[in-house]
Amino acid sequence: MMGGWRKSMGWLHTWVGLLLGWILFLVFATGTAAYFQDEITRWMQPEIHGPRDSIASAEGALAYMQQHAQGAEQWSIQLPTHRSVATMGYWKEKGETFLQWRDHAFMVDGRGHKVAVRETTGGWLLYRLHFDLHYVPVLWGRWIVGLAAMFMLVAIVSGVITHKKIFTDFFTLRFGKGQRSWLDGHNLSAVFALPFHFMITYTGLVTLASQYMPWGIPAAYDKPAEYYRDAVGVEPPPTRSGTPGTIAPLGDMLRKAREAWHGAEPGFVFIPIPGDANAVVKITRGTGEDMGTRGETLTFDAATGVMRTPPPVRGNAAQTESVMVGLHAGRFAPPLLRWLYFLCGLAGTAMVATGLVLWTSKRRQQLPDPEHPYFGFRLVERLNIATIAGLPFGIACYFLANRLLPFAMDQRPAWEANSLFIGWGVLALVACVRPVKRAWVETFAVAAAGFLAVPVVNLVTTHRGLFASLATGDLVFASFDLTMIGCALLLGFCAWKVHHRKEGVRMRRKKVALA
Amino acid sequence: MPRSTATGASPTRLAHALDVASRVVLAAAGGYVAAALTTAGLARWLPIARADAVITGMLSSFAVYALVAIFAFGATRATRVWFWTTAYCVPMGLALYLSMHGGAP
């Protein structure tokens, strides 16, 4: 197309990388954070501490609902994973939709006692932001993210074809050389975690494949419900008998489920039509219990606690899909592997960021009038600053809001989320009104200050500051605070780097003028 | 912007823009149609359990999409990729339609 295969691929790589690059930055950054989703939630609910005991908490949650939600249509209990402590119970009254589940949600600690806890969406918000976006209908968000992921897949393939000397380039890192350094940085972050980038992009598409590519279902089945019954064993809900019924001890059912799964922990308990003689208890396997993440569900007779027919045996393709989704989410990963996931995610975020900056850096030299670039160039330049420094600052604001907003505030979780976008918006504004180089330095510096403030505010507003956490060996809280300091250092380094780069560029120009 | 130097004579800006536009449509729409038809075909005709066939189709679809997109931009002439994509999609679509609505013999 553009003079040879490799040149065409270079062109393609540049444009698919740029067009949705800002969304890809968001997807990579929030996805990286989501690897520590449970730990983030723990930090954002400092009221909850103590041991983890899923059976005691499940029984506690059930007892609370038996007392306070007799006439409800459904009861649900979200059990803790290996990495969390709190258990959430919630119910749905007749006529309510699933979107209203928060109206009747409550938290239970490891001893089965209900605890008063600040309302927060915790790490869950960042996880959902990763593929649903925010303020837009979920389906739209997923289409946009899916399109971005498809662009990413094409960018990876074309990027590999473009770089003939991909492995030589990998060992080349030239500092302070303007565009060359950006290219080296882009190559390094891309190649360092190339298998990860490829895996994460493809499996990401697979997680939502039934939305993006549903066309196999109508081709093979008359009704979609039949496919879901075959593939995941979704049964129709039980019908009400009208006669009241009781619930056998939940702990026994949980133990039976654990046995059936050879020791794997249950993750979710769902009780439709509680209190009716026809009621059942559905127990779903925890998502962190296996590499395959599409948890199986066991159904028990509520009144007797007897297990009904076990779920269908899964075929090879279904297992492959389940493992691909599991690889993407990394819920199976023990701490060390989780940190590796996190590092690879950071490399991906850096890859997108350096790629975006490279676009402007490459073009700046070809500009007819470098003092007055054309509109598209200026737009990319400002969007880069607004996103690359703005989003991290927004995330810091989210954590700060968790500690600073009043405990019993109305719509507290919504305002935590709004804080993220307000912080991001403010910095985006700075990016638009300040001179470009100053804007980079100032936004990076503000973002660094934001992250530095998080452990400080935590220290002042809770009894679980960094020193206390270190003294009591509270790894989750200490690691969170230290990671915040790490983010601050990283962003501070970026600010310092850009600040000093200015001179380097000027000197090079002088040399060129002399030559 | 890229310059086309393959043929020696430099084409006009308009010709170049049209060429890029044609490749964009081919990659985006053609790629999706080819992927969707492949998914449906695998789901219908793979000789394994139905649910598994559906999932196999879904899993492979994104690779098909990416391949078409890569060739749409990599090929020297877009018309060639247009030809091959059509040559794949039309019979595939027809076969699927007949197999689903044609009434089995």
Coordinates of C-alpha atoms in Angstrom, one line a residue:
Chain A
M1 CA 0.0 0.0 0.0
M2 CA 2.5 2.6 1.2
G3 CA 5.6 1.3 -0.5
G4 CA 6.1 -2.1 0.9
W5 CA 4.7 -4.4 3.4
R6 CA 6.7 -3.3 6.4
K7 CA 6.1 0.4 5.7
S8 CA 2.4 -0.2 5.4
M9 CA 2.4 -2.0 8.7
G10 CA 4.2 0.9 10.3
W11 CA 1.6 3.3 9.0
L12 CA -1.2 1.0 10.3
H13 CA 0.5 0.6 13.7
T14 CA 0.8 4.4 14.1
W15 CA -2.9 5.0 13.3
V16 CA -4.6 2.2 15.1
G17 CA -2.4 3.0 18.1
L18 CA -3.3 6.6 18.1
L19 CA -7.0 6.8 17.3
L20 CA -8.2 5.0 20.5
G21 CA -4.9 5.3 22.3
W22 CA -6.4 7.4 25.1
I23 CA -9.1 4.8 25.8
L24 CA -6.4 2.1 25.7
F25 CA -4.5 4.0 28.3
L26 CA -7.5 4.1 30.6
V27 CA -8.2 0.4 30.0
F28 CA -4.6 -0.6 30.7
A29 CA -4.2 1.6 33.8
T30 CA -7.5 0.7 35.5
G31 CA -7.0 -3.0 34.5
T32 CA -3.6 -3.0 36.1
A33 CA -5.1 -1.6 39.3
A34 CA -7.9 -4.1 39.2
Y35 CA -5.3 -6.9 39.8
F36 CA -5.4 -5.7 43.3
Q37 CA -9.1 -5.1 43.4
D38 CA -9.7 -6.9 46.6
E39 CA -6.8 -5.3 48.4
I40 CA -8.0 -1.9 47.3
T41 CA -11.4 -2.6 48.6
R42 CA -9.9 -3.7 51.9
W43 CA -8.0 -0.4 52.2
M44 CA -11.1 1.5 51.3
Q45 CA -13.0 -0.1 54.2
P46 CA -10.7 0.4 57.1
E47 CA -13.5 -0.4 59.6
I48 CA -13.3 -4.1 58.7
H49 CA -10.5 -6.1 60.2
G50 CA -10.0 -9.4 61.9
P51 CA -10.0 -13.0 60.7
R52 CA -11.5 -14.4 57.6
D53 CA -14.1 -17.2 58.0
S54 CA -16.4 -17.6 55.1
I55 CA -18.8 -20.1 56.8
A56 CA -19.2 -18.0 60.0
S57 CA -19.8 -14.9 57.8
A58 CA -22.2 -16.6 55.5
E59 CA -24.3 -17.9 58.5
G60 CA -24.2 -14.4 60.0
A61 CA -25.4 -12.8 56.8
L62 CA -28.2 -15.4 56.4
A63 CA -29.3 -14.8 60.0
Y64 CA -29.5 -11.1 59.5
M65 CA -31.6 -11.5 56.4
Q66 CA -33.9 -14.0 58.1
Q67 CA -34.5 -11.3 60.7
H68 CA -34.7 -8.2 58.4
A69 CA -35.7 -9.4 55.0
Q70 CA -38.4 -12.1 55.5
G71 CA -40.6 -11.2 52.5
A72 CA -37.8 -10.6 50.0
E73 CA -37.7 -12.2 46.6
Q74 CA -34.1 -13.1 46.6
W75 CA -31.2 -13.3 49.1
S76 CA -27.6 -13.1 48.0
I77 CA -24.3 -13.5 49.8
Q78 CA -21.0 -12.6 48.3
L79 CA -18.4 -14.6 50.2
P80 CA -14.8 -13.3 50.7
T81 CA -12.0 -14.5 48.5
H82 CA -8.6 -15.7 49.9
R83 CA -7.6 -12.0 49.7
S84 CA -10.5 -10.3 51.4
V85 CA -12.2 -10.4 54.8
A86 CA -15.6 -8.8 54.4
T87 CA -18.8 -10.6 53.3
M88 CA -21.6 -8.7 51.6
G89 CA -25.2 -9.7 51.9
Y90 CA -28.0 -8.1 49.9
W91 CA -31.6 -8.8 49.0
K92 CA -34.1 -7.9 46.3
E93 CA -37.6 -6.9 47.2
K94 CA -40.4 -7.8 44.9
G95 CA -40.5 -5.5 41.8
E96 CA -37.0 -4.2 42.3
T97 CA -34.4 -4.5 39.6
F98 CA -30.9 -5.9 40.0
L99 CA -29.6 -2.3 39.6
Q100 CA -31.1 -1.5 43.0
W101 CA -29.1 -4.2 44.9
R102 CA -27.2 -1.5 46.8
D103 CA -30.4 -0.4 48.5
H104 CA -30.3 -3.5 50.7
A105 CA -26.6 -4.3 50.9
F106 CA -24.8 -4.8 54.2
M107 CA -21.4 -5.9 55.3
V108 CA -20.5 -8.8 57.7
D109 CA -17.1 -9.4 59.2
G110 CA -15.2 -12.7 59.6
R111 CA -17.1 -13.4 62.9
G112 CA -20.5 -13.1 61.2
H113 CA -21.4 -9.7 62.8
K114 CA -22.8 -6.9 60.7
V115 CA -20.5 -3.9 60.7
A116 CA -21.0 -0.3 60.1
V117 CA -18.7 0.6 57.3
R118 CA -18.3 3.6 55.0
E119 CA -20.1 3.0 51.7
T120 CA -17.6 2.6 48.9
T121 CA -17.3 0.9 45.5
G122 CA -13.7 0.1 46.4
G123 CA -11.5 -1.6 43.9
W124 CA -14.7 -2.7 42.1
L125 CA -15.0 0.8 40.5
L126 CA -11.6 0.6 38.9
Y127 CA -12.4 -2.9 37.7
R128 CA -15.6 -1.8 36.1
L129 CA -14.1 1.3 34.7
H130 CA -11.7 -1.1 32.9
F131 CA -14.4 -2.5 30.6
D132 CA -17.6 -0.6 31.3
L133 CA -16.3 3.0 31.4
H134 CA -18.5 5.3 33.5
Y135 CA -21.4 7.7 32.9
V136 CA -22.3 5.8 29.7
P137 CA -24.7 2.8 29.4
V138 CA -22.8 -0.4 30.1
L139 CA -23.4 -1.8 26.7
W140 CA -22.0 1.2 24.9
G141 CA -19.0 1.2 27.2
R142 CA -18.3 -2.4 26.3
W143 CA -18.6 -1.8 22.6
I144 CA -16.2 1.1 22.8
V145 CA -13.7 -0.9 24.9
G146 CA -14.1 -3.9 22.6
L147 CA -13.3 -1.7 19.6
A148 CA -10.3 -0.3 21.3
A149 CA -9.2 -3.9 22.1
M150 CA -9.6 -4.9 18.5
F151 CA -7.4 -1.9 17.5
M152 CA -4.9 -3.0 20.1
L153 CA -4.8 -6.5 18.6
V154 CA -4.1 -5.1 15.2
A155 CA -1.6 -2.6 16.6
I156 CA 0.3 -5.5 18.3
V157 CA 0.5 -7.6 15.1
S158 CA 1.4 -4.7 12.8
G159 CA 3.9 -3.5 15.5
V160 CA 5.7 -6.8 15.5
I161 CA 5.9 -6.9 11.7
T162 CA 7.1 -3.3 11.6
H163 CA 10.0 -3.9 13.9
K164 CA 12.4 -6.0 11.9
K165 CA 15.1 -5.7 14.5
I166 CA 12.7 -6.1 17.4
F167 CA 15.1 -8.0 19.6
T168 CA 18.1 -5.8 18.9
D169 CA 15.9 -2.8 19.5
F170 CA 14.9 -4.3 22.8
F171 CA 18.4 -4.0 24.1
T172 CA 18.8 -0.5 22.9
L173 CA 17.9 2.3 25.3
R174 CA 19.2 5.7 24.4
F175 CA 18.5 8.4 27.0
G176 CA 18.2 12.1 26.3
K177 CA 18.0 11.7 22.6
G178 CA 14.5 13.1 22.0
Q179 CA 12.5 11.1 19.6
R180 CA 14.9 8.1 19.6
S181 CA 14.5 7.8 23.4
W182 CA 10.7 7.7 23.1
L183 CA 11.0 5.0 20.4
D184 CA 13.4 3.0 22.6
G185 CA 11.1 3.3 25.6
H186 CA 8.1 2.3 23.5
N187 CA 10.0 -0.8 22.1
L188 CA 11.3 -1.7 25.6
S189 CA 7.9 -1.6 27.3
A190 CA 6.2 -3.3 24.3
V191 CA 8.7 -6.1 23.8
F192 CA 9.4 -6.7 27.5
A193 CA 5.9 -7.9 28.0
L194 CA 4.9 -8.8 24.5
P195 CA 3.4 -12.2 25.3
F196 CA 1.5 -10.6 28.1
H197 CA 0.1 -7.8 25.8
F198 CA -1.0 -10.3 23.2
M199 CA -2.5 -12.7 25.8
I200 CA -4.3 -9.9 27.7
T201 CA -5.7 -8.3 24.5
Y202 CA -7.0 -11.5 23.0
T203 CA -8.4 -12.9 26.2
G204 CA -10.0 -9.5 27.0
L205 CA -11.9 -9.8 23.7
V206 CA -12.9 -13.4 24.7
T207 CA -14.3 -12.3 28.1
L208 CA -17.1 -10.4 26.2
A209 CA -17.2 -12.5 23.1
S210 CA -20.9 -13.3 23.5
Q211 CA -21.6 -9.6 23.1
Y212 CA -19.1 -8.9 20.3
M213 CA -19.5 -12.1 18.3
P214 CA -22.8 -13.8 19.2
W215 CA -23.5 -15.1 15.7
G216 CA -22.7 -18.7 16.5
I217 CA -25.6 -18.9 18.9
P218 CA -28.4 -18.3 16.4
A219 CA -26.6 -20.4 13.9
A220 CA -26.6 -23.5 16.1
Y221 CA -29.6 -22.9 18.4
D222 CA -33.2 -21.9 18.0
K223 CA -33.3 -20.1 21.3
P224 CA -30.4 -18.4 23.1
A225 CA -31.6 -19.8 26.4
E226 CA -30.8 -23.3 25.2
Y227 CA -27.2 -22.3 24.5
Y228 CA -26.8 -20.9 27.9
R229 CA -28.3 -24.0 29.5
D230 CA -25.8 -26.2 27.5
A231 CA -22.8 -24.0 28.1
V232 CA -23.2 -22.8 31.7
G233 CA -26.0 -24.9 33.0
V234 CA -28.4 -22.0 33.8
E235 CA -31.6 -23.5 35.1
P236 CA -35.0 -21.8 35.3
P237 CA -35.7 -20.3 38.7
P238 CA -38.0 -22.3 41.0
T239 CA -41.7 -21.4 41.3
R240 CA -43.4 -20.5 44.5
S241 CA -45.5 -23.1 46.3
G242 CA -47.1 -20.7 48.7
T243 CA -46.4 -22.9 51.7
P244 CA -43.7 -21.6 54.0
G245 CA -40.5 -23.5 54.3
T246 CA -37.3 -23.4 56.4
I247 CA -33.6 -23.4 55.5
A248 CA -31.3 -26.2 56.6
P249 CA -27.9 -25.2 58.1
L250 CA -26.0 -23.2 55.4
G251 CA -22.6 -24.2 56.8
D252 CA -23.3 -27.9 55.9
M253 CA -24.2 -27.0 52.3
L254 CA -21.1 -24.9 52.0
R255 CA -19.0 -27.8 53.3
K256 CA -20.6 -30.2 50.9
A257 CA -19.9 -27.8 48.0
R258 CA -16.3 -27.6 49.1
E259 CA -16.1 -31.4 49.1
A260 CA -17.6 -31.7 45.6
W261 CA -15.0 -29.3 44.3
H262 CA -12.1 -31.1 45.9
G263 CA -11.4 -28.3 48.4
A264 CA -12.1 -25.3 46.3
E265 CA -13.9 -22.5 48.2
P266 CA -17.5 -21.4 47.4
G267 CA -17.7 -17.7 46.3
F268 CA -21.4 -16.8 46.0
V269 CA -24.6 -18.0 47.6
F270 CA -27.9 -17.2 46.0
I271 CA -31.3 -18.1 47.5
P272 CA -34.3 -17.4 45.3
I273 CA -37.8 -17.3 46.9
P274 CA -36.4 -17.6 50.5
G275 CA -38.9 -18.8 53.1
D276 CA -40.9 -20.9 50.5
A277 CA -41.1 -24.7 50.6
N278 CA -39.8 -24.8 47.0
A279 CA -36.7 -22.6 47.8
V280 CA -33.3 -23.7 46.7
V281 CA -29.8 -22.6 47.7
K282 CA -27.4 -22.1 44.8
I283 CA -23.7 -22.1 45.6
T284 CA -21.2 -20.9 43.0
R285 CA -17.6 -21.8 43.1
G286 CA -15.3 -18.9 44.0
T287 CA -13.7 -17.3 40.9
G288 CA -10.3 -17.3 42.6
E289 CA -10.2 -21.1 43.0
D290 CA -9.1 -22.2 39.6
M291 CA -7.5 -20.9 36.5
G292 CA -10.8 -21.4 34.8
T293 CA -13.0 -18.7 36.1
R294 CA -16.5 -19.5 34.9
G295 CA -17.5 -20.8 38.3
E296 CA -19.7 -23.9 38.5
T297 CA -23.0 -23.7 40.5
L298 CA -24.4 -26.4 42.7
T299 CA -28.0 -26.4 43.6
F300 CA -29.3 -27.6 47.1
D301 CA -32.8 -28.2 48.3
A302 CA -33.2 -25.4 50.9
A303 CA -35.4 -27.3 53.3
T304 CA -33.3 -30.4 53.5
G305 CA -29.9 -29.3 52.4
V306 CA -29.6 -32.2 49.9
M307 CA -27.6 -31.6 46.7
R308 CA -29.6 -31.8 43.5
T309 CA -28.1 -33.0 40.2
P310 CA -24.5 -31.8 39.7
P311 CA -23.8 -29.3 36.9
P312 CA -23.1 -30.6 33.3
V313 CA -19.6 -31.6 32.4
R314 CA -17.9 -28.9 30.4
G315 CA -16.5 -29.6 26.9
N316 CA -13.0 -28.7 25.7
A317 CA -13.9 -25.4 24.1
A318 CA -15.9 -24.3 27.2
Q319 CA -12.9 -25.2 29.4
T320 CA -10.5 -23.3 27.0
E321 CA -12.7 -20.3 27.2
S322 CA -12.9 -20.5 30.9
V323 CA -9.1 -20.7 31.2
M324 CA -8.6 -17.8 28.8
V325 CA -10.9 -15.6 30.9
G326 CA -9.1 -16.8 34.0
L327 CA -5.7 -15.9 32.5
H328 CA -7.0 -12.4 31.7
A329 CA -8.5 -11.7 35.2
G330 CA -5.6 -13.4 37.0
R331 CA -7.7 -14.2 40.0
F332 CA -6.0 -17.5 40.4
A333 CA -2.6 -15.8 40.8
P334 CA -0.7 -16.1 44.1
P335 CA 0.9 -12.8 45.4
L336 CA 4.2 -13.1 43.5
L337 CA 2.5 -13.8 40.1
R338 CA 0.0 -11.1 40.9
W339 CA 2.8 -8.6 41.2
L340 CA 4.2 -9.8 37.9
Y341 CA 0.8 -9.3 36.4
F342 CA 0.8 -5.8 37.9
L343 CA 4.3 -5.0 36.4
C344 CA 3.2 -6.3 33.0
G345 CA 0.1 -4.1 33.2
L346 CA 2.3 -1.1 34.1
A347 CA 4.5 -1.9 31.1
G348 CA 1.4 -2.0 28.9
T349 CA 0.3 1.4 30.3
A350 CA 3.8 2.7 29.6
M351 CA 3.7 1.2 26.1
V352 CA 0.5 3.1 25.2
A353 CA 1.7 6.3 26.8
T354 CA 5.1 6.3 25.0
G355 CA 3.4 5.4 21.8
L356 CA 1.1 8.4 22.1
V357 CA 3.9 10.8 22.9
L358 CA 6.0 9.3 20.0
W359 CA 3.3 10.3 17.6
T360 CA 3.8 14.0 18.4
S361 CA 7.6 13.7 18.9
K362 CA 7.9 12.2 15.4
R363 CA 5.8 14.8 13.7
R364 CA 7.2 17.8 15.5
Q365 CA 10.4 17.7 13.4
Q366 CA 8.4 17.7 10.2
L367 CA 6.2 20.6 11.1
P368 CA 6.4 23.5 8.6
D369 CA 6.1 25.9 11.5
P370 CA 7.0 24.3 14.8
E371 CA 5.7 27.4 16.7
H372 CA 2.2 27.1 15.3
P373 CA 1.4 23.5 14.7
Y374 CA -1.9 22.5 12.9
F375 CA -5.0 21.7 14.9
G376 CA -4.8 17.9 14.9
F377 CA -1.3 18.1 16.2
R378 CA -2.2 20.4 19.1
L379 CA -5.3 18.2 19.9
V380 CA -3.2 15.1 20.2
E381 CA -0.6 16.9 22.3
R382 CA -3.2 18.2 24.8
L383 CA -5.1 14.9 25.0
N384 CA -1.9 13.2 25.8
I385 CA -1.2 15.4 28.8
A386 CA -4.8 15.3 29.9
T387 CA -4.9 11.5 29.9
I388 CA -1.4 10.4 30.8
A389 CA -1.1 12.7 33.9
G390 CA -4.8 13.3 34.4
L391 CA -6.1 9.8 34.9
P392 CA -3.5 8.8 37.5
F393 CA -4.4 12.0 39.4
G394 CA -8.1 11.1 39.2
I395 CA -7.4 7.7 40.7
A396 CA -5.5 9.4 43.6
C397 CA -8.5 11.7 44.1
Y398 CA -10.7 8.6 44.3
F399 CA -8.6 7.2 47.2
L400 CA -8.5 10.6 48.9
A401 CA -12.3 11.0 48.6
N402 CA -12.7 7.7 50.3
R403 CA -11.0 9.0 53.4
L404 CA -12.2 12.6 53.3
L405 CA -15.9 12.4 52.4
P406 CA -18.2 12.3 55.4
F407 CA -18.9 8.8 56.7
A408 CA -22.7 8.9 56.4
M409 CA -22.9 11.1 53.3
D410 CA -25.8 10.6 50.9
Q411 CA -24.8 8.9 47.7
R412 CA -21.2 8.5 49.0
P413 CA -20.0 5.8 46.5
A414 CA -21.2 8.0 43.6
W415 CA -19.3 11.0 45.0
E416 CA -16.2 9.0 45.3
A417 CA -16.5 8.1 41.7
N418 CA -17.3 11.7 40.8
S419 CA -14.1 12.8 42.6
L420 CA -12.1 10.7 40.2
F421 CA -13.5 12.4 37.2
I422 CA -13.4 15.9 38.8
G423 CA -9.7 15.5 39.6
W424 CA -9.1 14.2 36.1
G425 CA -11.1 17.0 34.5
V426 CA -9.3 19.7 36.5
L427 CA -5.9 18.5 35.3
A428 CA -7.2 18.1 31.7
L429 CA -8.1 21.8 32.0
V430 CA -4.6 22.7 33.1
A431 CA -3.3 20.7 30.2
C432 CA -5.3 22.8 27.8
V433 CA -4.5 26.3 29.1
R434 CA -0.8 26.1 30.0
P435 CA 2.1 26.1 27.5
V436 CA 2.8 22.5 26.5
K437 CA 6.1 21.9 28.3
R438 CA 4.9 23.6 31.5
A439 CA 1.7 21.6 31.3
W440 CA 3.6 18.3 31.3
V441 CA 5.7 19.3 34.3
E442 CA 2.8 20.8 36.3
T443 CA 0.3 18.0 35.7
F444 CA 2.8 15.3 36.5
A445 CA 3.9 17.2 39.7
V446 CA 0.2 17.6 40.8
A447 CA -0.5 13.9 40.1
A448 CA 2.6 12.9 42.1
A449 CA 1.5 15.2 45.0
G450 CA -2.0 13.5 44.8
F451 CA -0.5 10.0 45.3
L452 CA 1.8 11.3 48.1
A453 CA -1.2 12.7 49.9
V454 CA -3.0 9.4 50.1
P455 CA -0.8 7.7 52.8
V456 CA -0.6 11.0 54.7
V457 CA -4.4 11.4 54.7
N458 CA -4.8 7.8 55.7
L459 CA -2.4 8.3 58.6
V460 CA -4.4 11.3 59.8
T461 CA -7.9 10.0 59.3
T462 CA -7.6 6.4 60.4
H463 CA -5.8 4.3 63.0
R464 CA -4.3 2.3 60.2
G465 CA -1.5 4.5 58.9
L466 CA 1.7 3.2 57.4
F467 CA 3.6 3.0 60.6
A468 CA 0.9 1.2 62.5
S469 CA 0.4 -1.2 59.6
L470 CA 4.1 -2.0 59.5
A471 CA 4.2 -2.4 63.2
T472 CA 1.3 -4.9 63.2
G473 CA 2.4 -6.6 60.1
D474 CA -0.7 -5.6 58.1
L475 CA 0.7 -6.4 54.7
V476 CA -2.4 -5.2 52.7
F477 CA -2.4 -1.7 54.3
A478 CA 1.3 -1.3 54.3
S479 CA 1.7 -2.4 50.6
F480 CA -1.1 -0.1 49.6
D481 CA 0.5 2.9 51.2
L482 CA 3.9 2.0 49.8
T483 CA 2.5 1.5 46.3
M484 CA 1.0 5.0 46.5
I485 CA 4.4 6.4 47.4
G486 CA 5.8 4.4 44.5
C487 CA 3.3 5.9 42.1
A488 CA 4.1 9.4 43.5
L489 CA 7.9 8.8 42.9
L490 CA 7.2 7.5 39.3
L491 CA 5.1 10.5 38.4
G492 CA 7.5 12.8 40.2
F493 CA 10.4 11.3 38.1
C494 CA 8.4 12.0 34.9
A495 CA 7.9 15.6 35.9
W496 CA 11.6 16.0 36.7
K497 CA 12.5 14.3 33.4
V498 CA 10.3 16.5 31.3
H499 CA 11.5 19.6 33.1
H500 CA 15.2 18.8 32.2
R501 CA 14.5 17.6 28.7
K502 CA 13.7 21.1 27.6
E503 CA 17.4 22.1 27.6
G504 CA 18.5 18.9 25.8
V505 CA 16.2 19.7 22.9
R506 CA 17.3 23.3 22.7
M507 CA 20.9 22.3 22.6
R508 CA 20.3 19.8 19.8
R509 CA 18.6 22.5 17.8
K510 CA 21.7 24.7 18.2
K511 CA 24.0 22.0 17.0
V512 CA 21.8 21.4 14.0
A513 CA 21.9 25.2 13.3
L514 CA 25.7 25.2 13.6
A515 CA 26.1 22.2 11.3
Chain B
M1 CA 1.1 11.0 6.0
P2 CA 2.4 8.0 4.0
R3 CA 3.5 8.4 0.5
S4 CA 2.7 5.8 -2.1
T5 CA 5.8 5.1 -4.2
A6 CA 5.0 1.7 -5.4
T7 CA 4.1 2.6 -8.9
G8 CA 6.5 5.5 -9.4
A9 CA 3.9 8.1 -10.6
S10 CA 2.6 9.8 -7.5
P11 CA -1.2 9.6 -7.2
T12 CA -3.3 12.6 -6.4
R13 CA -4.3 13.4 -2.8
L14 CA -7.9 12.4 -3.6
A15 CA -6.9 9.0 -5.0
H16 CA -4.8 8.4 -1.9
A17 CA -7.6 9.4 0.4
L18 CA -10.1 7.1 -1.5
D19 CA -7.6 4.3 -1.3
V20 CA -7.2 4.7 2.5
A21 CA -11.0 5.0 3.0
S22 CA -11.6 1.8 1.0
R23 CA -9.1 -0.1 3.1
V24 CA -10.7 1.3 6.3
V25 CA -14.1 0.1 5.3
L26 CA -12.7 -3.3 4.2
A27 CA -10.8 -3.8 7.4
A28 CA -13.6 -2.7 9.7
A29 CA -16.8 -3.9 8.0
G30 CA -15.3 -6.7 5.8
G31 CA -13.3 -8.0 8.7
Y32 CA -16.3 -8.1 11.0
V33 CA -18.5 -9.8 8.4
A34 CA -15.8 -12.4 7.7
A35 CA -15.3 -13.1 11.4
A36 CA -19.1 -13.3 12.1
L37 CA -19.6 -15.7 9.2
T38 CA -16.7 -17.9 10.3
T39 CA -18.1 -17.9 13.9
A40 CA -21.5 -18.9 12.6
G41 CA -20.1 -21.5 10.2
L42 CA -18.0 -23.2 12.9
A43 CA -20.9 -23.2 15.3
R44 CA -23.2 -24.8 12.8
W45 CA -20.8 -27.3 11.1
L46 CA -18.1 -28.3 13.6
P47 CA -18.8 -32.0 14.4
I48 CA -18.6 -31.5 18.2
A49 CA -21.1 -30.8 20.9
R50 CA -23.2 -27.7 19.9
A51 CA -22.3 -25.5 22.8
D52 CA -18.6 -26.3 22.3
A53 CA -18.9 -25.5 18.5
V54 CA -20.4 -22.1 19.4
I55 CA -17.6 -21.3 21.8
T56 CA -14.9 -22.5 19.3
G57 CA -16.4 -20.1 16.8
M58 CA -16.3 -17.2 19.3
L59 CA -12.7 -17.9 20.3
S60 CA -11.4 -17.9 16.7
S61 CA -13.4 -15.0 15.5
F62 CA -11.0 -12.2 16.7
A63 CA -8.0 -13.8 14.9
V64 CA -10.0 -13.8 11.6
Y65 CA -11.0 -10.2 12.1
A66 CA -7.4 -9.2 12.8
L67 CA -6.1 -11.1 9.8
V68 CA -8.5 -9.4 7.4
A69 CA -7.5 -6.0 8.9
I70 CA -3.8 -6.7 8.5
F71 CA -4.2 -7.8 4.9
A72 CA -6.5 -4.9 4.1
F73 CA -3.7 -2.5 4.8
G74 CA -0.7 -4.6 3.9
A75 CA -1.7 -5.6 0.4
T76 CA -0.3 -3.6 -2.5
R77 CA -3.8 -3.2 -4.0
A78 CA -6.9 -3.0 -1.9
T79 CA -9.1 -4.4 -4.7
R80 CA -7.3 -7.8 -4.4
V81 CA -8.3 -8.0 -0.7
W82 CA -11.8 -6.9 -1.5
F83 CA -12.0 -9.7 -4.0
W84 CA -10.8 -12.4 -1.7
T85 CA -13.0 -11.2 1.2
T86 CA -16.1 -11.2 -1.0
A87 CA -15.1 -14.6 -2.5
Y88 CA -15.0 -15.9 1.1
C89 CA -18.1 -14.2 2.5
V90 CA -20.7 -14.5 -0.2
P91 CA -20.6 -18.4 -0.6
M92 CA -20.3 -18.7 3.2
G93 CA -23.3 -16.5 3.8
L94 CA -25.3 -18.3 1.2
A95 CA -24.4 -21.7 2.5
L96 CA -25.4 -20.6 6.1
Y97 CA -28.7 -19.1 4.9
L98 CA -29.6 -22.3 2.9
S99 CA -28.6 -24.5 5.8
M100 CA -30.8 -22.6 8.3
H101 CA -33.7 -21.5 6.2
G102 CA -33.6 -23.6 3.0
G103 CA -35.4 -26.6 4.4
A104 CA -33.1 -29.7 4.7
P105 CA -33.5 -32.2 1.8

